[in-house]
Short mmCIF file of C-alpha atoms and ligand atoms in Angstrom, two decimals:
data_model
loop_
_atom_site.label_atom_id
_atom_site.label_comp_id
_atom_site.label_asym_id
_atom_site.label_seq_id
_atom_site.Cartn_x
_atom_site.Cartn_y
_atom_site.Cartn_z
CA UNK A 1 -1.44 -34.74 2.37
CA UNK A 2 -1.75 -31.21 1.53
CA UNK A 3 0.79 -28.90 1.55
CA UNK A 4 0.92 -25.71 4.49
CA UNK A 5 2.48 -22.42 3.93
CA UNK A 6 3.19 -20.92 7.61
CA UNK A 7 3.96 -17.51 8.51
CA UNK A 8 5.80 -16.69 11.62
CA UNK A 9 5.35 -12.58 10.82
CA UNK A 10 4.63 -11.99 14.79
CA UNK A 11 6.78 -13.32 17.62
CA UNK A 12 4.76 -15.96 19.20
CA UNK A 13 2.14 -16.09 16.77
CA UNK A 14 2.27 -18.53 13.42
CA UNK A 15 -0.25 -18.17 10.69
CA UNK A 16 -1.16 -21.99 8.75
CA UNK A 17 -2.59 -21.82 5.30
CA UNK A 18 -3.70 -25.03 3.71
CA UNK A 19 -1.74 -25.10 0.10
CA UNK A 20 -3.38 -26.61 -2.87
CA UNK A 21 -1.27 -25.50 -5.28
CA UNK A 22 2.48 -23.88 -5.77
CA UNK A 23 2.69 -21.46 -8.58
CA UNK A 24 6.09 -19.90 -7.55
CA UNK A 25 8.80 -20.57 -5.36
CA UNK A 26 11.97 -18.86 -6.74
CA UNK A 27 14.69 -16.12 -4.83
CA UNK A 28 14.81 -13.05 -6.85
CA UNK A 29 17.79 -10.61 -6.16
CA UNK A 30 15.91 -9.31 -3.46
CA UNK A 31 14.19 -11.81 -1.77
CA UNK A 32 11.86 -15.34 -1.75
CA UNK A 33 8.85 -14.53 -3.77
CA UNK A 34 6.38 -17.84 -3.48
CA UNK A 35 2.74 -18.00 -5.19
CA UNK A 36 0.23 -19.95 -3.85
CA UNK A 37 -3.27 -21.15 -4.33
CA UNK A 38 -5.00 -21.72 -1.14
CA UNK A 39 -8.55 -22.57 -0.17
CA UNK A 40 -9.07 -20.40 2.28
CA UNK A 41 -8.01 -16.67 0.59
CA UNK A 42 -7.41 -17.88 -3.13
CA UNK A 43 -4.59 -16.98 -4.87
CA UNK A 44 -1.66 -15.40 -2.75
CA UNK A 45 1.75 -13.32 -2.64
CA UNK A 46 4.52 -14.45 -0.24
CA UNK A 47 7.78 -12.90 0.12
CA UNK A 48 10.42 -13.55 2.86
CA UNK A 49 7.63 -15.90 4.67
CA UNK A 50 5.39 -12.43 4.45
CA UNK A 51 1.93 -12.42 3.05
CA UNK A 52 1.83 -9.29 0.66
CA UNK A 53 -1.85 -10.13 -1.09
CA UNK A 54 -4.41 -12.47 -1.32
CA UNK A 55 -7.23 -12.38 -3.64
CA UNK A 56 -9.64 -13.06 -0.76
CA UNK A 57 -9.08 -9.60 0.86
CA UNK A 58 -7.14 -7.41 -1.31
CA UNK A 59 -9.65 -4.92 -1.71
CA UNK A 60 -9.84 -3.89 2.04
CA UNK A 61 -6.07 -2.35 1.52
CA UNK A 62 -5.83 -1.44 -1.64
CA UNK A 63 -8.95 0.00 -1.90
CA UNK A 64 -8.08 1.96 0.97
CA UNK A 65 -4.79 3.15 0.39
CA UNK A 66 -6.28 4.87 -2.60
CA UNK A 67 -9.78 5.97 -2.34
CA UNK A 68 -10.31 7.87 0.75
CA UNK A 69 -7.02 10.30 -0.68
CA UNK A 70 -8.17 10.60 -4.14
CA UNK A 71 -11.54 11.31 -3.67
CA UNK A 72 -10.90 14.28 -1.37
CA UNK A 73 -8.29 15.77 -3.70
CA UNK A 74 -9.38 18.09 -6.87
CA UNK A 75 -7.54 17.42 -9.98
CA UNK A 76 -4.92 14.19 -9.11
CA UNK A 77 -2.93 13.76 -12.43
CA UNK A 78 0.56 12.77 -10.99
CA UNK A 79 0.44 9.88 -8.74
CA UNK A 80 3.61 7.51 -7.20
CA UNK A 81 3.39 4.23 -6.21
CA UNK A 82 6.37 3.02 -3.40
CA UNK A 83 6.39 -0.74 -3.79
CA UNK A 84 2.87 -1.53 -5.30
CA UNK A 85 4.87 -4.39 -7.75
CA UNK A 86 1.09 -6.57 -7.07
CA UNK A 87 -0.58 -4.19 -9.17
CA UNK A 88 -3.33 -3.80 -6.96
CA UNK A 89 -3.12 -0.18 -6.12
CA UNK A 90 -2.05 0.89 -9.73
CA UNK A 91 -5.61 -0.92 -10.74
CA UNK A 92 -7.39 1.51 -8.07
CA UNK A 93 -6.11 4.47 -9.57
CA UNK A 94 -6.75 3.44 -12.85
CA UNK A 95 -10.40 3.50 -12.32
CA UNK A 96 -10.06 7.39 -11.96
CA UNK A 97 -10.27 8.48 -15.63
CA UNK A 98 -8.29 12.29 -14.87
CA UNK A 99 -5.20 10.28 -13.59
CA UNK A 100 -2.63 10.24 -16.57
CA UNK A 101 0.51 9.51 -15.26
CA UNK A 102 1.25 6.79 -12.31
CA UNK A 103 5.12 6.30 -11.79
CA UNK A 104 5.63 2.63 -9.85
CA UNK A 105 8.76 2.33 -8.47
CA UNK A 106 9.36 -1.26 -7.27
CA UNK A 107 12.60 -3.16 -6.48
CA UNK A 108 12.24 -6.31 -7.49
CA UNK A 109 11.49 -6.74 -11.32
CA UNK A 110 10.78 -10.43 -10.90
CA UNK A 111 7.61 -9.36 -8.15
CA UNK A 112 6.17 -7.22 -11.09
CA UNK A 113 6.94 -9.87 -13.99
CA UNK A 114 5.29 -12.67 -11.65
CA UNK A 115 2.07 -10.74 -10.69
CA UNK A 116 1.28 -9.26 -14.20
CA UNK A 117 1.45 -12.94 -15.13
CA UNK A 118 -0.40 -14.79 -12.28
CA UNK A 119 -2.29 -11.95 -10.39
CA UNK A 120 -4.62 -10.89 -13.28
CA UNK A 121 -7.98 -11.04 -11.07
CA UNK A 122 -6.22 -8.52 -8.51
CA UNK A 123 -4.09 -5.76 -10.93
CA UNK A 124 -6.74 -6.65 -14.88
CA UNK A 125 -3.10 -5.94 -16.21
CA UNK A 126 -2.32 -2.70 -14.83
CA UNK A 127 0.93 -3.16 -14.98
CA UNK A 128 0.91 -3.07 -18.36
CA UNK A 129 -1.27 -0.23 -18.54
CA UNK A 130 0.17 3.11 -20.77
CA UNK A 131 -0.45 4.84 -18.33
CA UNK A 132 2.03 3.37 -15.69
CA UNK A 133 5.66 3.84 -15.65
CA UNK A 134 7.57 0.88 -14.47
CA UNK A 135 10.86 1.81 -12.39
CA UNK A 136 12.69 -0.82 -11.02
CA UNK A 137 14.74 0.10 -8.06
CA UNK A 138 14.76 1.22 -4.44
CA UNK A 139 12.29 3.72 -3.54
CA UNK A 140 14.67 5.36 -1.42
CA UNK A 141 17.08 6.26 -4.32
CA UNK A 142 14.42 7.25 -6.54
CA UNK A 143 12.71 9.51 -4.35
CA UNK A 144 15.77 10.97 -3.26
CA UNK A 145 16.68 12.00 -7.00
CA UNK A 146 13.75 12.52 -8.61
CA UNK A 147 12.58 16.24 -9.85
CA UNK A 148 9.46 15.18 -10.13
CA UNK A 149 6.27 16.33 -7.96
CA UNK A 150 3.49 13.85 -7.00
CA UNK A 151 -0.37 14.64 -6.26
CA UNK A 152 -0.71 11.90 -4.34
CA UNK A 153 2.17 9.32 -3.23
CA UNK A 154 1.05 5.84 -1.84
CA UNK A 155 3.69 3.98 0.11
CA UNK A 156 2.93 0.10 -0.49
CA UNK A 157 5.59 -0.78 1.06
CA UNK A 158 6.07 -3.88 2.88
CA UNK A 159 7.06 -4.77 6.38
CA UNK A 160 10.56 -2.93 7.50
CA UNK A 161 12.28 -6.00 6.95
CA UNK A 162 15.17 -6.34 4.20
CA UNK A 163 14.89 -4.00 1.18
CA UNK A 164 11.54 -2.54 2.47
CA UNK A 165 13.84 -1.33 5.49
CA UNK A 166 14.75 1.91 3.59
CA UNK A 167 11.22 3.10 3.80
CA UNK A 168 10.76 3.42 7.18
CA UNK A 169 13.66 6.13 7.78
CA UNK A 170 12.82 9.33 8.71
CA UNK A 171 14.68 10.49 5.95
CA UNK A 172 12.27 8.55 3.65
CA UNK A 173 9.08 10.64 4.87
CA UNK A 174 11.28 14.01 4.14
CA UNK A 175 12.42 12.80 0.89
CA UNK A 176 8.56 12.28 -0.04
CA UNK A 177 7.63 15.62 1.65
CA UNK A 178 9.88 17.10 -1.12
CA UNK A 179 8.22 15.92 -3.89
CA UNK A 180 4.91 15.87 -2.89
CA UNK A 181 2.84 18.93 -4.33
CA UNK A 182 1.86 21.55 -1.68
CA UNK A 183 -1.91 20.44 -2.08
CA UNK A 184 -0.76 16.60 -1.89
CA UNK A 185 -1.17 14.02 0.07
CA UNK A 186 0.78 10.45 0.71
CA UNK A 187 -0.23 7.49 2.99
CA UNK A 188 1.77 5.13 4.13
CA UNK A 189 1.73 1.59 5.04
CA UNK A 190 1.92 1.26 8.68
CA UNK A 191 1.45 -2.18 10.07
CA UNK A 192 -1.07 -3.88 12.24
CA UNK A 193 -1.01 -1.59 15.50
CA UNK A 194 -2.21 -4.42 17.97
CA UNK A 195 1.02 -6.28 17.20
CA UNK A 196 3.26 -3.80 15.67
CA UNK A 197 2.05 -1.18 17.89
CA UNK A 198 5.79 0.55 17.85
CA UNK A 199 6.14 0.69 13.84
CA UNK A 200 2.85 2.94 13.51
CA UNK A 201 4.32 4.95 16.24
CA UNK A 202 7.55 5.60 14.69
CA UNK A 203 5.62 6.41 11.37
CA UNK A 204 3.42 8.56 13.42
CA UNK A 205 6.53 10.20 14.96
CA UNK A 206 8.33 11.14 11.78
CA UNK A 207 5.57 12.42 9.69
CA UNK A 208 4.37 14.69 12.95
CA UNK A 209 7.72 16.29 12.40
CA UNK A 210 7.90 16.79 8.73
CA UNK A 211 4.05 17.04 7.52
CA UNK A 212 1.43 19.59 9.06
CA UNK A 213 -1.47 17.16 9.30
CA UNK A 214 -1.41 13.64 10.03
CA UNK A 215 -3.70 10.81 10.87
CA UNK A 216 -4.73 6.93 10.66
CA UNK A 217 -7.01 5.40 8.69
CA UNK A 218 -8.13 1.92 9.81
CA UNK A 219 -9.24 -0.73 7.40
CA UNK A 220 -9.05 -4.87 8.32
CA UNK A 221 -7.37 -7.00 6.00
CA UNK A 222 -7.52 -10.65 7.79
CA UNK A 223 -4.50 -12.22 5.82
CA UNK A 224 -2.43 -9.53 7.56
CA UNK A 225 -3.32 -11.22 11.44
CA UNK A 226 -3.29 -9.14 14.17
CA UNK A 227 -6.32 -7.01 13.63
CA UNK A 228 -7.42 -3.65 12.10
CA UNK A 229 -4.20 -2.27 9.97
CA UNK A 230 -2.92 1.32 9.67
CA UNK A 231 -2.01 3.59 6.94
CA UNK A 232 -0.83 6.71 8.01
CA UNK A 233 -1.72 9.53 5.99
CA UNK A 234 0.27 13.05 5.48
CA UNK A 235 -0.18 16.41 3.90
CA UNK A 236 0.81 20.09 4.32
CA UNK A 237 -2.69 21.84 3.23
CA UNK A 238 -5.50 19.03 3.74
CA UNK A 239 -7.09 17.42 6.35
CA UNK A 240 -8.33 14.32 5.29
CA UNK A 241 -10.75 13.87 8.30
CA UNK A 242 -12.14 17.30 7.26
CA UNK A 243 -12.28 17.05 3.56
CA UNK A 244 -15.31 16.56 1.29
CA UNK A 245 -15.86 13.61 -1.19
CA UNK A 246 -15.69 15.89 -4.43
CA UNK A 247 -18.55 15.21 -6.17
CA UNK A 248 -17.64 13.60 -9.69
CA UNK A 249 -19.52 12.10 -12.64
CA UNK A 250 -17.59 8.54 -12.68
CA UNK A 251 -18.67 6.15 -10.99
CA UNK A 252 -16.00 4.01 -9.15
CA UNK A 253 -17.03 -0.15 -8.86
CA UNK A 254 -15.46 -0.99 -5.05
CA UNK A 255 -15.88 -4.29 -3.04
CA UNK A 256 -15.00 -2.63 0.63
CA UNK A 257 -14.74 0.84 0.07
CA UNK A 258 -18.39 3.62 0.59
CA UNK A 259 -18.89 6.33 2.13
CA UNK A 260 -20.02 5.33 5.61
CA UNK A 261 -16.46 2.82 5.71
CA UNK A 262 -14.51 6.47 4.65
CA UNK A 263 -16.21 8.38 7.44
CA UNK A 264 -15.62 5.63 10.24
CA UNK A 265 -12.45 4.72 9.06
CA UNK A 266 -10.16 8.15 10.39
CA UNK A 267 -12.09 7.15 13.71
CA UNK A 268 -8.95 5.80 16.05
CA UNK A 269 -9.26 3.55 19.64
CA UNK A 270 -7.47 5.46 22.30
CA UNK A 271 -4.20 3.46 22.53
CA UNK A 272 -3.85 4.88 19.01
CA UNK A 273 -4.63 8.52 19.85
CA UNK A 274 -1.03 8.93 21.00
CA UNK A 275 -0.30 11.88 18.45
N1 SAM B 1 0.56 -5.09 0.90
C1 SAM B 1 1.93 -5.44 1.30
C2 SAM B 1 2.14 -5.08 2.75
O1 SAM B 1 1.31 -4.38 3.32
O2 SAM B 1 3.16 -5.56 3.30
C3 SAM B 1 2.93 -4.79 0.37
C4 SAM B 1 2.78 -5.36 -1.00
S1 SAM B 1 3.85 -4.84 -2.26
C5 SAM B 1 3.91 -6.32 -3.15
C6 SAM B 1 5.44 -4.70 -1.52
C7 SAM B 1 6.46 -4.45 -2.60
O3 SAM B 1 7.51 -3.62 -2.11
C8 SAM B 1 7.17 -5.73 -3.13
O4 SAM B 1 6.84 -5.92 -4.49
C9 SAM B 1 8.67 -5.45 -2.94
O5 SAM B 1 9.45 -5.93 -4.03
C10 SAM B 1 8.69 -3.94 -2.86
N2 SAM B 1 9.84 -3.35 -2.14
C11 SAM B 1 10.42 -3.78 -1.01
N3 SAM B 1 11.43 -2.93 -0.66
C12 SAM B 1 11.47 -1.96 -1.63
C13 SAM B 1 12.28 -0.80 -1.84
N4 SAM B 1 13.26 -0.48 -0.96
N5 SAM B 1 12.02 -0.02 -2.91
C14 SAM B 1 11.02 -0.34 -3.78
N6 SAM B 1 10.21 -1.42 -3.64
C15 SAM B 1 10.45 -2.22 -2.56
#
């Protein structure tokens, strides 16, 4: 009899995944941290009972936390990661040549040990990449210290449950407001609004009252069940709906992200137009 991983994420709503294989099933400091191989989405992240990645569907977030802002901004070198520990969004940026210095500030050393040493096929060993600088510790502290100033700052942050709970205060979105470089922009992790309808609305709520321009972009990443997900984005100077694809001479390999998915995906149903 196979094993079954379940996720009880949502209140009234369980998620079954056939197991064939445990890789990992250890408590760091922080929290659980299992690996799994499964049939159905491959090789997979769990911690706290929480799906983080999959190698089925990866691309539909990472890919989006990163392209839609970089391409639309004109000289990214600085970039921060919040969370990130996977890899996945540090291997994103990585395909952008200009980019020489990502900081990744993670909190749990053994999540970053564990997926440069299983999760290969997601992060091709960007977390061992020169170019990334490994911090391990909360996000909240960092960011609160730090004098440095970020191009572009991508919360990968996980539900706001245990340690990821400090990146959902208002005081978090402020913090990254100060070091995020007047012609910046960060996006944020925001849940899936059909079933966590009230965390994108907080998120929405704080960064209308520290950043002047806001908005959603909507990508679907089935391993995270409820529908579309959002990831808020922020900046003082750009408008992300507005901007242009700068026109560059790489050319970036994606599995979800083009053009036509960038353009529909600022477009927002009306129970999320509530900003
Ligand atoms: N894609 C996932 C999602 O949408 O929920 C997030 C994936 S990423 C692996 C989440 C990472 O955030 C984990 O590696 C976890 O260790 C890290 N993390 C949680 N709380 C943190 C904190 N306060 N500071 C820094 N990293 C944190």
């Amino acid at each position: 009899m196979k094993a079954i991983f379940r996720e009880f994420l949502h209140e009234g709503l369980k998620q079954e995944i056939t197991v064939d294989k445990t890789l990992v099933d250890k408590k760091s400091r922080y929290q659980r941290i299992q690996i799994f191989d499964t049939p159905i989405y491959g090789r997979i992240l769990v911690l706290d009972g929480i799906i983080q990645i999959t190698e089925k569907d990866e691309a539909a977030y990472s890919e989006m936390l990163v392209h839609p802002a970089i391409q639309v901004l004109k000289n990214p070198k600085k970039i921060l990661i919040i969370g990130g520990g996977d890899g996945a969004v540090a291997e994103e940026i990585l395909k952008y040549n200009f980019v020489n210095k990502i900081d990744l500030v993670d909190i749990d050393k053994e999540v970053v040990k564990l997926s440069s040493l299983h999760f290969k096929k997601i992060n091709k060993n960007s977390l061992r990449n020169k170019k990334v600088n490994l911090f391990f510790q909360d996000a909240f502290d960092f960011i609160a210290c730090t004098k440095n100033k970020y191009d572009l700052i991508i919360a990968d942050r996980p539900d706001p449950v245990g340690a990821g709970k400090s990146l959902f205060k208002e005081s978090f979105y402020k913090n990254v407001n100060n070091i995020l470089r007047d012609e910046g922009i960060a996006i944020f992790q925001s849940g899936v609004p059909f079933l966590q309808k009230s965390e994108t609305k907080e998120v929405l709520k704080y960064v209308n009252k520290i950043f002047k321009k806001n908005g959603i972009i909507l990508t679907v990443v089935p391993s995270y069940i409820g529908g579309y997900m959002a990831l808020v984005w922020s900046s003082n100077k750009i408008d992300m709906r507005r901007s242009k694809v700068i026109k560059r001479k790489i050319k970036i390999k994606t599995s979800y992200y083009n053009e036509d998915i960038r353009k529909s995906a600022f477009s927002s149903p009306n129970f999320l137009k509530f900003f």
